[in-house]
Amino acid sequence: MKRTIFILFILALVHMSCHQTATQKAADPNQEFDVVILNGRVMDPETNFDGVRNVGIKDGKIAIITEGEIKGKETIDATGHVVAPGFIDEHQHCLEPYMYRLMLRDGRTTIMDLEVGAYGPKLDEWYKRREGKAPVNYGVAVAHELARAAVLDGFNEWEYFYTMDALKSRVKQGWSKTRPNLEQGNEILAQMDEGLRQGGIGIGSTVGYMREGVSTREIYELQKLAGLYGRQIGMHFRGTPGNDVAEVNGIQEMLANAAALGAPAIAIHFNNPGYNLVHELLVKMRERGYNVWGEIYPYAAGSTALNAVFLEPDVWVKSLGNKYEETLQDVATGEWYTEKSREEMLKKEPTRAVLVYKMPVEAIVDWLKMPGVAIGSDGMPLIPDTGLTRNTPFEDMPNVHPRTCGAFAKTLRLGQDNNIPLMQLVSMTSYNSAKPLGDMGLKAMQVRGRMQEGMVADITIFSPENVKDNATYAKGTAPSSGIPYVLVNGVIVVKDSECMPDTVNPGQAIRFEPLAESKLVPLNIDSWQKEFYTVPEDFGGAGLKCCDLTDTEGHKH
């Protein structure tokens, strides 16, 4: 009898915990809140809370989640809608004013560029440009690719300070194909260290675009540097895109370093061949306490620059067995390339945007079923962007890959259409990015991605029946629908599916606090020998006697 009573008591506690919010420090329900959201289906991925509640917002935070009556200066009737944590896009290459409305209409409250990132010495300036001028939260990693362009190509034509400058920096090939000597390698690290010191959210490396130029030693040193700051590397794998062996080998390089160094890591857009094994590797690593995670975008095609190294005939056609006529499409014109037309366009516009069809459509549903995976849109810049403003009509914008504008709505729509639990989908759009970033010490992410009292009021309200992505490959800048309200830091930025005027800018910087002192330990052969009692490889991947690869006459390897 006592055992039965005890079991019933425990079940009652479990039942109560499932119907409460994560904290017991609720605000006075009789006060007037800044905003109240009434009768919505509140969903919190961290606690699995799912229930109809009223939400009171005060001073930019979720002050109360209650079944009781509350009132506010502004009232949102969320009947029939989900009240979810604001969507977090950790992989968006275009953080420009003309893109803000499309991001908000897709429910995104935070957009970050963690794959390419910003040029280290210019990182603080990148943040200052957006301060007080953005309706969404914004953040950036430190760019490996741009540091290499600066050191190896002498690139200095900075305009945007981040991915957007790749349209110019990628014209030359040194950043991609040159193996730096020891001095150059340490300079690359020094420039990236400067960005980390200025508060960058880890390191972004597009090593898949730099297969010839980046040795395994260089990648290891990048992850070591990020680890010294307790921050992640976000890596476009060495073999991406490739076959299932190359793809998996690429993440194994990153994960082996992460395990050896105890450094966090992001598997950038692993929705490629071998994705099932990549997911298993990530799950098993997390089970052993490593802070590693992955992201996908829910589209079968990717997008990149025409001169990407993996689109060269030897790789794309001969090695991977693709045909340009079936897999490579011009973003602006919709025309399919041939080997000849690609060669002709490379002479005129080497960084021209293209769509790359690389996976079967049916694989997308598989990706959405994977617990722990985040949605990262891999959104692309609009080209050309001359004259585009925050108020430019959507129909007047140049074309772009639809993932840029519809990735999150598509996740919700496609997932529900295929019977994937809504909580899984909500988690992918928010918590699965916030949790690992918060775990590595990024304070701004410790209070986002959750619908709990005390958390920052970044909130996306959507209709589970009507949410829909409208962007297509033919017209990629059509805004999503079924997301009538979005709040950023407690401020309504989308109301009745209309973005607020460009004077409403509650977005905050997502970054680490700047540090006065560097944590970089330059690579030094003598000190390496003392620690490991053998000759190290330098950045060129060769031995002690081979530290300058510019002298090809004496290097037969």
CSV table of C-alpha atoms in Angstrom, one decimal, residues 92-323:
chain,number,residue,atom,x,y,z
A,92,GLN,CA,23.3,33.2,-42.9
A,93,HIS,CA,25.7,34.8,-45.2
A,94,CYS,CA,23.8,38.0,-45.8
A,95,LEU,CA,23.3,40.2,-42.7
A,96,GLU,CA,22.3,43.3,-44.6
A,97,PRO,CA,19.4,45.7,-44.2
A,98,TYR,CA,17.6,44.6,-47.4
A,99,MET,CA,17.5,41.1,-46.0
A,100,TYR,CA,15.9,41.8,-42.6
A,101,ARG,CA,12.3,41.8,-43.6
A,102,LEU,CA,12.6,38.4,-45.4
A,103,MET,CA,14.3,37.0,-42.3
A,104,LEU,CA,11.6,38.3,-40.0
A,105,ARG,CA,8.8,37.0,-42.2
A,106,ASP,CA,10.4,33.5,-41.9
A,107,GLY,CA,10.3,33.8,-38.1
A,108,ARG,CA,14.0,34.4,-37.6
A,109,THR,CA,14.9,36.5,-34.6
A,110,THR,CA,18.7,35.9,-34.6
A,111,ILE,CA,20.9,35.6,-37.7
A,112,MET,CA,24.6,34.7,-37.5
A,113,ASP,CA,27.3,33.8,-40.0
A,114,LEU,CA,29.2,31.0,-38.4
A,115,GLU,CA,30.5,29.3,-41.6
A,116,VAL,CA,32.6,32.0,-43.3
A,117,GLY,CA,32.4,34.8,-40.8
A,118,ALA,CA,34.2,38.2,-40.6
A,119,TYR,CA,37.8,39.2,-41.1
A,120,GLY,CA,39.4,39.1,-37.7
A,121,PRO,CA,40.9,42.6,-37.4
A,122,LYS,CA,37.6,44.1,-38.7
A,123,LEU,CA,35.3,42.1,-36.5
A,124,ASP,CA,34.5,44.9,-34.0
A,125,GLU,CA,33.8,47.3,-36.8
A,126,TRP,CA,31.4,44.7,-38.3
A,127,TYR,CA,29.4,44.8,-35.1
A,128,LYS,CA,29.4,48.6,-34.8
A,129,ARG,CA,27.9,48.9,-38.2
A,130,ARG,CA,24.7,47.1,-37.0
A,131,GLU,CA,24.4,48.6,-33.5
A,132,GLY,CA,21.0,50.2,-33.1
A,133,LYS,CA,20.1,49.6,-36.7
A,134,ALA,CA,18.9,46.0,-36.9
A,135,PRO,CA,15.4,44.5,-36.0
A,136,VAL,CA,17.1,41.1,-35.5
A,137,ASN,CA,19.9,39.9,-33.3
A,138,TYR,CA,23.2,39.5,-35.2
A,139,GLY,CA,26.5,37.7,-34.7
A,140,VAL,CA,29.5,36.4,-36.6
A,141,ALA,CA,32.5,34.0,-36.4
A,142,VAL,CA,36.0,34.8,-37.4
A,143,ALA,CA,36.8,33.9,-41.0
A,144,HIS,CA,39.6,31.5,-41.9
A,145,GLU,CA,39.1,32.1,-45.6
A,146,LEU,CA,39.3,35.8,-45.4
A,147,ALA,CA,42.5,35.7,-43.3
A,148,ARG,CA,44.1,33.5,-45.9
A,149,ALA,CA,43.0,35.9,-48.6
A,150,ALA,CA,44.6,38.8,-46.7
A,151,VAL,CA,47.9,36.9,-46.1
A,152,LEU,CA,48.3,34.9,-49.2
A,153,ASP,CA,46.7,37.2,-51.8
A,154,GLY,CA,47.3,40.5,-50.2
A,155,PHE,CA,43.5,41.2,-50.3
A,156,ASN,CA,42.6,44.5,-48.7
A,157,GLU,CA,39.5,45.6,-50.5
A,158,TRP,CA,37.2,45.4,-47.5
A,159,GLU,CA,33.7,46.7,-48.0
A,160,TYR,CA,31.5,44.5,-45.9
A,161,PHE,CA,34.1,42.8,-43.6
A,162,TYR,CA,32.5,39.4,-43.9
A,163,THR,CA,31.2,36.8,-46.4
A,164,MET,CA,30.0,39.4,-48.8
A,165,ASP,CA,33.6,40.4,-49.5
A,166,ALA,CA,34.2,36.9,-50.9
A,167,LEU,CA,32.8,38.2,-54.2
A,168,LYS,CA,36.1,40.0,-54.6
A,169,SER,CA,38.5,38.0,-52.5
A,170,ARG,CA,37.7,34.7,-54.3
A,171,VAL,CA,38.7,36.1,-57.7
A,172,LYS,CA,42.3,35.2,-57.0
A,173,GLN,CA,43.2,31.6,-56.1
A,174,GLY,CA,46.0,32.0,-53.5
A,175,TRP,CA,43.5,31.8,-50.6
A,176,SER,CA,42.3,28.5,-51.9
A,177,LYS,CA,45.3,26.7,-53.4
A,178,THR,CA,48.4,28.0,-51.6
A,179,ARG,CA,50.0,26.2,-48.7
A,180,PRO,CA,51.4,28.8,-46.4
A,181,ASN,CA,54.9,28.5,-44.9
A,182,LEU,CA,55.4,28.7,-41.2
A,183,GLU,CA,55.6,32.5,-41.0
A,184,GLN,CA,52.5,32.9,-43.2
A,185,GLY,CA,50.6,30.3,-41.2
A,186,ASN,CA,51.3,32.1,-37.9
A,187,GLU,CA,50.2,35.4,-39.5
A,188,ILE,CA,46.9,33.7,-40.5
A,189,LEU,CA,46.4,32.6,-36.9
A,190,ALA,CA,47.3,36.0,-35.5
A,191,GLN,CA,44.6,37.7,-37.6
A,192,MET,CA,42.1,35.1,-36.5
A,193,ASP,CA,43.2,35.5,-32.9
A,194,GLU,CA,42.5,39.2,-33.2
A,195,GLY,CA,38.9,38.4,-34.2
A,196,LEU,CA,38.4,36.0,-31.3
A,197,ARG,CA,39.9,38.6,-28.9
A,198,GLN,CA,37.4,41.1,-30.3
A,199,GLY,CA,34.5,38.8,-29.3
A,200,GLY,CA,34.0,36.6,-32.4
A,201,ILE,CA,31.7,33.5,-32.0
A,202,GLY,CA,34.4,30.9,-32.7
A,203,ILE,CA,36.0,30.2,-36.1
A,204,GLY,CA,34.4,29.6,-39.5
A,205,SER,CA,36.3,27.5,-42.0
A,206,THR,CA,35.3,26.8,-45.6
A,207,VAL,CA,38.1,24.2,-46.0
A,208,GLY,CA,36.0,22.4,-48.6
A,209,TYR,CA,36.8,25.3,-50.9
A,210,MET,CA,40.5,25.2,-50.0
A,211,ARG,CA,41.4,21.5,-50.3
A,212,GLU,CA,44.7,22.0,-52.0
A,213,GLY,CA,45.8,24.9,-49.8
A,214,VAL,CA,44.9,23.8,-46.3
A,215,SER,CA,46.9,21.0,-44.6
A,216,THR,CA,45.6,18.9,-41.8
A,217,ARG,CA,48.1,20.7,-39.6
A,218,GLU,CA,46.4,24.0,-40.4
A,219,ILE,CA,43.0,22.7,-39.5
A,220,TYR,CA,44.3,21.3,-36.2
A,221,GLU,CA,45.9,24.7,-35.3
A,222,LEU,CA,42.6,26.5,-36.0
A,223,GLN,CA,40.7,24.2,-33.7
A,224,LYS,CA,43.4,24.5,-31.1
A,225,LEU,CA,43.2,28.3,-31.3
A,226,ALA,CA,39.4,28.2,-31.0
A,227,GLY,CA,39.7,25.8,-28.1
A,228,LEU,CA,42.0,28.1,-26.2
A,229,TYR,CA,39.0,30.6,-26.1
A,230,GLY,CA,36.5,27.8,-25.4
A,231,ARG,CA,34.8,28.4,-28.7
A,232,GLN,CA,33.8,26.3,-31.7
A,233,ILE,CA,34.9,25.8,-35.2
A,234,GLY,CA,32.2,25.7,-37.8
A,235,MET,CA,33.5,23.7,-40.7
A,236,HIS,CA,32.4,23.2,-44.3
A,237,PHE,CA,34.1,19.8,-44.5
A,238,ARG,CA,37.2,19.2,-46.6
A,239,GLY,CA,35.3,16.7,-48.9
A,240,THR,CA,32.0,18.6,-49.2
A,241,PRO,CA,30.4,18.1,-51.6
A,242,GLY,CA,31.7,14.7,-52.4
A,243,ASN,CA,30.7,11.0,-52.1
A,244,ASP,CA,29.7,9.3,-48.8
A,245,VAL,CA,33.4,8.5,-48.1
A,246,ALA,CA,34.8,12.0,-48.6
A,247,GLU,CA,32.0,13.6,-46.7
A,248,VAL,CA,32.4,11.4,-43.6
A,249,ASN,CA,36.2,11.6,-43.7
A,250,GLY,CA,35.8,15.4,-43.7
A,251,ILE,CA,33.9,15.4,-40.4
A,252,GLN,CA,36.1,12.7,-38.9
A,253,GLU,CA,39.0,15.2,-39.3
A,254,MET,CA,37.1,17.8,-37.4
A,255,LEU,CA,35.8,15.5,-34.7
A,256,ALA,CA,39.2,13.9,-34.1
A,257,ASN,CA,40.6,17.3,-33.4
A,258,ALA,CA,37.6,18.3,-31.3
A,259,ALA,CA,38.1,15.1,-29.2
A,260,ALA,CA,41.9,15.7,-28.8
A,261,LEU,CA,41.5,19.3,-27.9
A,262,GLY,CA,38.2,19.3,-26.1
A,263,ALA,CA,37.0,22.1,-28.4
A,264,PRO,CA,33.4,22.5,-29.6
A,265,ALA,CA,32.6,22.0,-33.3
A,266,ILE,CA,29.7,22.5,-35.7
A,267,ALA,CA,29.2,20.2,-38.7
A,268,ILE,CA,28.1,22.8,-41.3
A,269,HIS,CA,25.3,21.7,-43.7
A,270,PHE,CA,26.0,18.0,-43.5
A,271,ASN,CA,22.9,17.3,-45.7
A,272,ASN,CA,25.1,15.5,-48.2
A,273,PRO,CA,26.0,11.9,-49.0
A,274,GLY,CA,26.9,10.0,-45.9
A,275,TYR,CA,24.6,12.2,-43.7
A,276,ASN,CA,23.3,9.2,-41.7
A,277,LEU,CA,26.8,8.3,-40.5
A,278,VAL,CA,27.7,11.9,-39.8
A,279,HIS,CA,24.6,12.2,-37.6
A,280,GLU,CA,25.5,9.0,-35.8
A,281,LEU,CA,29.0,10.3,-35.2
A,282,LEU,CA,27.7,13.5,-33.7
A,283,VAL,CA,25.2,11.7,-31.5
A,284,LYS,CA,27.9,9.3,-30.2
A,285,MET,CA,30.3,12.2,-29.5
A,286,ARG,CA,27.7,14.1,-27.5
A,287,GLU,CA,26.9,10.9,-25.5
A,288,ARG,CA,30.6,11.1,-24.4
A,289,GLY,CA,30.3,14.7,-23.4
A,290,TYR,CA,31.7,16.5,-26.4
A,291,ASN,CA,30.0,19.7,-27.4
A,292,VAL,CA,29.6,19.0,-31.1
A,293,TRP,CA,26.5,19.5,-33.3
A,294,GLY,CA,25.3,19.8,-36.9
A,295,GLU,CA,23.0,21.7,-39.1
A,296,ILE,CA,21.1,21.1,-42.3
A,297,TYR,CA,18.9,23.2,-44.7
A,298,PRO,CA,15.8,21.5,-46.1
A,299,TYR,CA,16.6,21.7,-49.8
A,300,ALA,CA,18.1,19.2,-52.2
A,301,ALA,CA,20.1,21.8,-54.0
A,302,GLY,CA,22.9,24.0,-52.6
A,303,SER,CA,24.2,27.3,-53.9
A,304,THR,CA,27.8,28.6,-54.3
A,305,ALA,CA,30.1,30.5,-56.6
A,306,LEU,CA,30.7,29.2,-60.1
A,307,ASN,CA,34.5,29.0,-59.5
A,308,ALA,CA,34.2,26.7,-56.5
A,309,VAL,CA,37.0,24.2,-56.6
A,310,PHE,CA,34.6,21.2,-56.3
A,311,LEU,CA,32.8,22.3,-59.5
A,312,GLU,CA,35.9,21.8,-61.6
A,313,PRO,CA,35.4,19.1,-64.2
A,314,ASP,CA,38.0,16.7,-62.6
A,315,VAL,CA,36.0,16.7,-59.4
A,316,TRP,CA,32.3,17.4,-60.3
A,317,VAL,CA,32.2,15.4,-63.5
A,318,LYS,CA,35.1,12.8,-63.6
A,319,SER,CA,35.3,12.0,-59.9
A,320,LEU,CA,31.6,12.4,-58.7
A,321,GLY,CA,30.0,11.5,-62.0
A,322,ASN,CA,27.7,14.5,-62.3
A,323,LYS,CA,26.6,16.3,-65.5
